[in-house]
PDB file of C-alpha atoms and ligand atoms in Angstrom:
ATOM      1  CA  MET A  14    -135.638 -32.029 -35.696  1.00 42.00           C
ATOM      2  CA  ASN A  15    -133.572 -35.087 -34.925  1.00 56.00           C
ATOM      3  CA  ASN A  16    -129.819 -35.063 -35.184  1.00 75.00           C
ATOM      4  CA  HIS A  17    -128.439 -38.492 -35.776  1.00 87.00           C
ATOM      5  CA  CYS A  18    -124.747 -39.034 -35.292  1.00 86.00           C
ATOM      6  CA  CYS A  19    -123.619 -39.101 -38.913  1.00 89.00           C
ATOM      7  CA  GLN A  20    -124.806 -38.910 -42.490  1.00 89.00           C
ATOM      8  CA  ALA A  21    -124.991 -42.682 -42.874  1.00 89.00           C
ATOM      9  CA  MET A  22    -127.313 -42.926 -39.907  1.00 90.00           C
ATOM     10  CA  SER A  23    -129.514 -40.021 -40.967  1.00 89.00           C
ATOM     11  CA  SER A  24    -130.005 -41.440 -44.415  1.00 89.00           C
ATOM     12  CA  ARG A  25    -130.878 -44.857 -42.976  1.00 89.00           C
ATOM     13  CA  VAL A  26    -133.304 -43.491 -40.397  1.00 89.00           C
ATOM     14  CA  ASN A  27    -135.038 -41.249 -42.888  1.00 79.00           C
ATOM     15  CA  VAL A  28    -135.556 -43.728 -45.699  1.00 84.00           C
ATOM     16  CA  ARG A  29    -138.399 -42.436 -47.811  1.00 82.00           C
ATOM     17  CA  CYS A  30    -139.732 -44.924 -50.276  1.00 90.00           C
ATOM     18  CA  ASP A  31    -142.241 -44.393 -53.048  1.00 92.00           C
ATOM     19  CA  GLN A  32    -143.745 -47.816 -52.686  1.00 94.00           C
ATOM     20  CA  HIS A  33    -144.192 -48.198 -48.944  1.00 91.00           C
ATOM     21  CA  ASP A  34    -145.610 -45.641 -46.529  1.00 88.00           C
ATOM     22  CA  ASP A  35    -144.982 -47.954 -43.621  1.00 88.00           C
ATOM     23  CA  PRO A  36    -141.285 -48.583 -42.889  1.00 89.00           C
ATOM     24  CA  PHE A  37    -142.164 -52.040 -41.585  1.00 92.00           C
ATOM     25  CA  ALA A  38    -143.428 -52.924 -45.041  1.00 93.00           C
ATOM     26  CA  CYS A  39    -140.361 -51.608 -46.836  1.00 93.00           C
ATOM     27  CA  PRO A  40    -137.346 -53.881 -47.267  1.00 92.00           C
ATOM     28  CA  ASP A  41    -135.094 -50.828 -47.588  1.00 91.00           C
ATOM     29  CA  ALA A  42    -135.979 -49.539 -44.141  1.00 93.00           C
ATOM     30  CA  LEU A  43    -133.579 -50.907 -41.535  1.00 93.00           C
ATOM     31  CA  ILE A  44    -133.683 -48.515 -38.624  1.00 93.00           C
ATOM     32  CA  LYS A  45    -136.630 -47.295 -36.636  1.00 92.00           C
ATOM     33  CA  PHE A  46    -136.173 -44.216 -34.483  1.00 92.00           C
ATOM     34  CA  SER A  47    -138.654 -43.668 -31.659  1.00 91.00           C
ATOM     35  CA  ALA A  48    -138.458 -39.939 -31.066  1.00 91.00           C
ATOM     36  CA  GLY A  49    -140.451 -40.099 -27.839  1.00 93.00           C
ATOM     37  CA  PHE A  50    -138.103 -42.606 -26.235  1.00 94.00           C
ATOM     38  CA  GLN A  51    -134.996 -41.502 -28.157  1.00 93.00           C
ATOM     39  CA  GLU A  52    -134.478 -45.144 -29.023  1.00 94.00           C
ATOM     40  CA  TYR A  53    -133.164 -46.746 -32.168  1.00 94.00           C
ATOM     41  CA  GLY A  54    -134.180 -50.201 -33.268  1.00 94.00           C
ATOM     42  CA  LEU A  55    -133.430 -52.619 -36.066  1.00 95.00           C
ATOM     43  CA  ILE A  56    -136.611 -53.381 -37.943  1.00 95.00           C
ATOM     44  CA  ILE A  57    -137.463 -57.064 -38.083  1.00 95.00           C
ATOM     45  CA  HIS A  58    -139.110 -57.753 -41.391  1.00 94.00           C
ATOM     46  CA  ASP A  59    -141.386 -60.565 -40.305  1.00 93.00           C
ATOM     47  CA  GLY A  60    -144.588 -58.894 -41.422  1.00 90.00           C
ATOM     48  CA  GLY A  61    -145.220 -57.379 -38.001  1.00 92.00           C
ATOM     49  CA  THR A  62    -143.982 -54.242 -36.306  1.00 91.00           C
ATOM     50  CA  SER A  63    -141.191 -55.620 -34.147  1.00 94.00           C
ATOM     51  CA  SER A  64    -137.772 -54.117 -33.798  1.00 94.00           C
ATOM     52  CA  ILE A  65    -134.672 -54.802 -31.742  1.00 95.00           C
ATOM     53  CA  THR A  66    -133.409 -51.888 -29.678  1.00 94.00           C
ATOM     54  CA  ILE A  67    -129.736 -51.175 -30.270  1.00 94.00           C
ATOM     55  CA  ASP A  68    -127.141 -49.376 -28.141  1.00 92.00           C
ATOM     56  CA  PHE A  69    -124.519 -48.530 -30.764  1.00 93.00           C
ATOM     57  CA  TYR A  70    -124.712 -46.982 -34.199  1.00 89.00           C
ATOM     58  CA  PRO A  71    -124.265 -49.756 -36.751  1.00 89.00           C
ATOM     59  CA  TRP A  72    -122.309 -47.584 -39.195  1.00 88.00           C
ATOM     60  CA  CYS A  73    -119.818 -45.646 -37.125  1.00 91.00           C
ATOM     61  CA  GLY A  74    -119.874 -47.653 -33.880  1.00 93.00           C
ATOM     62  CA  ARG A  75    -120.497 -44.707 -31.601  1.00 92.00           C
ATOM     63  CA  ARG A  76    -122.640 -45.191 -28.552  1.00 93.00           C
ATOM     64  CA  LEU A  77    -126.236 -44.133 -28.999  1.00 91.00           C
ATOM     65  CA  PRO A  78    -127.826 -41.554 -26.712  1.00 87.00           C
ATOM     66  CA  GLU A  79    -129.316 -43.041 -23.601  1.00 90.00           C
ATOM     67  CA  SER A  80    -132.864 -44.260 -23.936  1.00 92.00           C
ATOM     68  CA  GLN A  81    -135.366 -41.904 -22.332  1.00 95.00           C
ATOM     69  CA  ARG A  82    -138.005 -44.582 -21.961  1.00 94.00           C
ATOM     70  CA  ASP A  83    -137.959 -44.661 -18.127  1.00 95.00           C
ATOM     71  CA  ARG A  84    -138.044 -40.899 -17.933  1.00 95.00           C
ATOM     72  CA  TRP A  85    -140.893 -40.797 -20.424  1.00 96.00           C
ATOM     73  CA  PHE A  86    -143.027 -42.920 -18.102  1.00 96.00           C
ATOM     74  CA  ASP A  87    -141.869 -40.935 -15.042  1.00 96.00           C
ATOM     75  CA  GLU A  88    -142.807 -37.638 -16.627  1.00 96.00           C
ATOM     76  CA  LEU A  89    -146.243 -38.859 -17.668  1.00 96.00           C
ATOM     77  CA  GLU A  90    -146.827 -40.182 -14.174  1.00 96.00           C
ATOM     78  CA  ARG A  91    -145.800 -36.819 -12.717  1.00 95.00           C
ATOM     79  CA  ARG A  92    -148.512 -35.236 -14.871  1.00 95.00           C
ATOM     80  CA  GLY A  93    -151.035 -37.819 -13.694  1.00 97.00           C
ATOM     81  CA  ILE A  94    -151.293 -39.430 -17.120  1.00 97.00           C
ATOM     82  CA  ASP A  95    -151.570 -43.173 -17.548  1.00 96.00           C
ATOM     83  CA  PRO A  96    -150.184 -43.940 -21.025  1.00 94.00           C
ATOM     84  CA  TRP A  97    -152.178 -47.166 -21.254  1.00 94.00           C
ATOM     85  CA  GLU A  98    -155.492 -45.533 -20.343  1.00 96.00           C
ATOM     86  CA  ASP A  99    -155.254 -41.838 -21.187  1.00 96.00           C
ATOM     87  CA  ASP A 100    -154.397 -39.927 -24.317  1.00 95.00           C
ATOM     88  CA  VAL A 101    -150.668 -39.285 -24.514  1.00 95.00           C
ATOM     89  CA  PRO A 102    -150.058 -35.565 -25.125  1.00 95.00           C
ATOM     90  CA  ALA A 103    -148.676 -34.671 -28.542  1.00 94.00           C
ATOM     91  CA  GLU A 104    -145.334 -33.496 -27.180  1.00 94.00           C
ATOM     92  CA  PHE A 105    -144.746 -36.986 -25.775  1.00 95.00           C
ATOM     93  CA  GLN A 106    -145.182 -38.573 -29.164  1.00 93.00           C
ATOM     94  CA  ASP A 107    -141.916 -37.071 -30.353  1.00 92.00           C
ATOM     95  CA  ASP A 108    -138.921 -35.455 -28.651  1.00 92.00           C
ATOM     96  CA  ARG A 109    -140.608 -32.193 -27.690  1.00 94.00           C
ATOM     97  CA  TRP A 110    -141.300 -33.335 -24.142  1.00 94.00           C
ATOM     98  CA  LEU A 111    -137.537 -33.464 -23.507  1.00 92.00           C
ATOM     99  CA  THR A 112    -137.209 -29.749 -24.155  1.00 89.00           C
ATOM    100  CA  THR A 113    -139.785 -28.978 -21.467  1.00 82.00           C
ATOM    101  CA  LEU A 114    -137.724 -30.625 -18.733  1.00 77.00           C
ATOM    102  CA  PRO A 115    -135.286 -28.805 -16.480  1.00 72.00           C
ATOM    103  CA  GLN A 116    -131.777 -29.423 -17.828  1.00 64.00           C
ATOM    104  CA  ASP A 117    -129.402 -31.306 -15.603  1.00 60.00           C
TER     105      ASP A 117
HETATM  106 ZN1   ZN B  10    -122.730 -42.466 -36.983  1.00 69.84          ZN
HETATM  107 ZN1   ZN B  11    -139.965 -49.562 -49.961  1.00 69.84          ZN
END
Protein backbone atom coordinates (compact mmCIF):
# COMPACT_ATOMS: atom_id res chain seq x y z
CA MET A 1 0.00 0.00 0.00
CA ASN A 2 2.10 2.88 -1.22
CA ASN A 3 0.58 6.20 -2.13
CA HIS A 4 2.70 8.09 -4.57
CA CYS A 5 1.97 11.74 -5.12
CA CYS A 6 0.16 11.55 -8.45
CA GLN A 7 -0.98 9.22 -11.18
CA ALA A 8 2.09 9.83 -13.31
CA MET A 9 4.35 8.79 -10.47
CA SER A 10 2.31 5.72 -9.54
CA SER A 11 2.30 4.45 -13.08
CA ARG A 12 6.07 4.98 -13.37
CA VAL A 13 6.86 3.31 -10.05
CA ASN A 14 4.63 0.35 -10.75
CA VAL A 15 5.78 -0.47 -14.26
CA ARG A 16 4.91 -4.09 -14.90
CA CYS A 17 6.51 -5.53 -17.96
CA ASP A 18 5.89 -8.88 -19.60
CA GLN A 19 9.47 -9.29 -20.68
CA HIS A 20 11.45 -8.34 -17.60
CA ASP A 21 10.80 -9.43 -14.02
CA ASP A 22 13.66 -7.31 -12.79
CA PRO A 23 13.10 -3.55 -13.17
CA PHE A 24 16.85 -3.07 -13.59
CA ALA A 25 16.68 -5.17 -16.73
CA CYS A 26 13.72 -3.31 -18.18
CA PRO A 27 14.32 -0.17 -20.23
CA ASP A 28 10.80 1.03 -19.43
CA ALA A 29 11.43 1.08 -15.70
CA LEU A 30 12.72 4.48 -14.59
CA ILE A 31 11.91 4.79 -10.92
CA LYS A 32 12.78 2.49 -8.08
CA PHE A 33 10.89 2.88 -4.83
CA SER A 34 12.49 1.45 -1.69
CA ALA A 35 9.53 0.93 0.60
CA GLY A 36 11.69 0.25 3.65
CA PHE A 37 13.56 3.53 3.35
CA GLN A 38 10.71 5.44 1.67
CA GLU A 39 13.22 6.50 -0.95
CA TYR A 40 12.82 7.02 -4.65
CA GLY A 41 15.65 6.56 -7.09
CA LEU A 42 16.28 6.88 -10.80
CA ILE A 43 17.35 3.54 -12.18
CA ILE A 44 20.70 3.61 -13.94
CA HIS A 45 20.57 1.16 -16.78
CA ASP A 46 24.21 0.15 -16.81
CA GLY A 47 23.56 -3.55 -16.35
CA GLY A 48 23.89 -3.33 -12.57
CA THR A 49 21.47 -2.39 -9.82
CA SER A 50 22.45 1.21 -9.18
CA SER A 51 20.06 4.07 -8.79
CA ILE A 52 20.30 7.75 -7.95
CA THR A 53 18.21 8.89 -5.00
CA ILE A 54 16.01 11.85 -5.84
CA ASP A 55 14.38 14.50 -3.64
CA PHE A 56 11.65 15.79 -5.95
CA TYR A 57 9.05 14.07 -8.08
CA PRO A 58 10.19 14.29 -11.69
CA TRP A 59 6.67 14.71 -13.08
CA CYS A 60 4.94 17.20 -10.83
CA GLY A 61 7.94 18.74 -9.04
CA ARG A 62 6.61 18.23 -5.54
CA ARG A 63 9.03 17.43 -2.78
CA LEU A 64 9.31 13.76 -1.97
CA PRO A 65 8.65 12.46 1.54
CA GLU A 66 11.70 12.52 3.74
CA SER A 67 13.91 9.48 3.52
CA GLN A 68 13.51 7.17 6.51
CA ARG A 69 16.88 5.55 6.01
CA ASP A 70 18.46 6.91 9.22
CA ARG A 71 15.42 5.99 11.25
CA TRP A 72 15.40 2.53 9.70
CA PHE A 73 18.90 1.89 11.04
CA ASP A 74 18.03 3.50 14.41
CA GLU A 75 14.98 1.31 14.84
CA LEU A 76 16.87 -1.87 14.00
CA GLU A 77 19.59 -0.90 16.44
CA ARG A 78 16.97 -0.29 19.13
CA ARG A 79 15.80 -3.87 18.58
CA GLY A 80 19.37 -5.13 18.79
CA ILE A 81 19.45 -6.14 15.13
CA ASP A 82 22.52 -5.63 12.99
CA PRO A 83 21.26 -5.36 9.39
CA TRP A 84 24.61 -6.46 7.99
CA GLU A 85 24.84 -9.56 10.19
CA ASP A 86 21.32 -10.53 11.23
CA ASP A 87 18.15 -11.28 9.34
CA VAL A 88 16.14 -8.11 8.79
CA PRO A 89 12.56 -8.67 9.97
CA ALA A 90 9.93 -8.79 7.24
CA GLU A 91 8.24 -5.57 8.35
CA PHE A 92 11.51 -3.71 7.73
CA GLN A 93 11.65 -4.87 4.15
CA ASP A 94 8.70 -2.67 3.26
CA ASP A 95 6.91 0.24 4.94
CA ARG A 96 5.19 -1.77 7.67
CA TRP A 97 7.82 -0.91 10.26
CA LEU A 98 6.78 2.75 10.04
CA THR A 99 3.28 1.93 11.24
CA THR A 100 4.67 0.31 14.39
CA LEU A 101 6.37 3.51 15.53
CA PRO A 102 4.84 6.05 17.88
CA GLN A 103 3.51 8.93 15.78
CA ASP A 104 5.09 12.30 16.31
ZN1 LIG B 1 3.42 13.83 -8.61
ZN1 LIG C 1 10.61 -4.51 -19.92
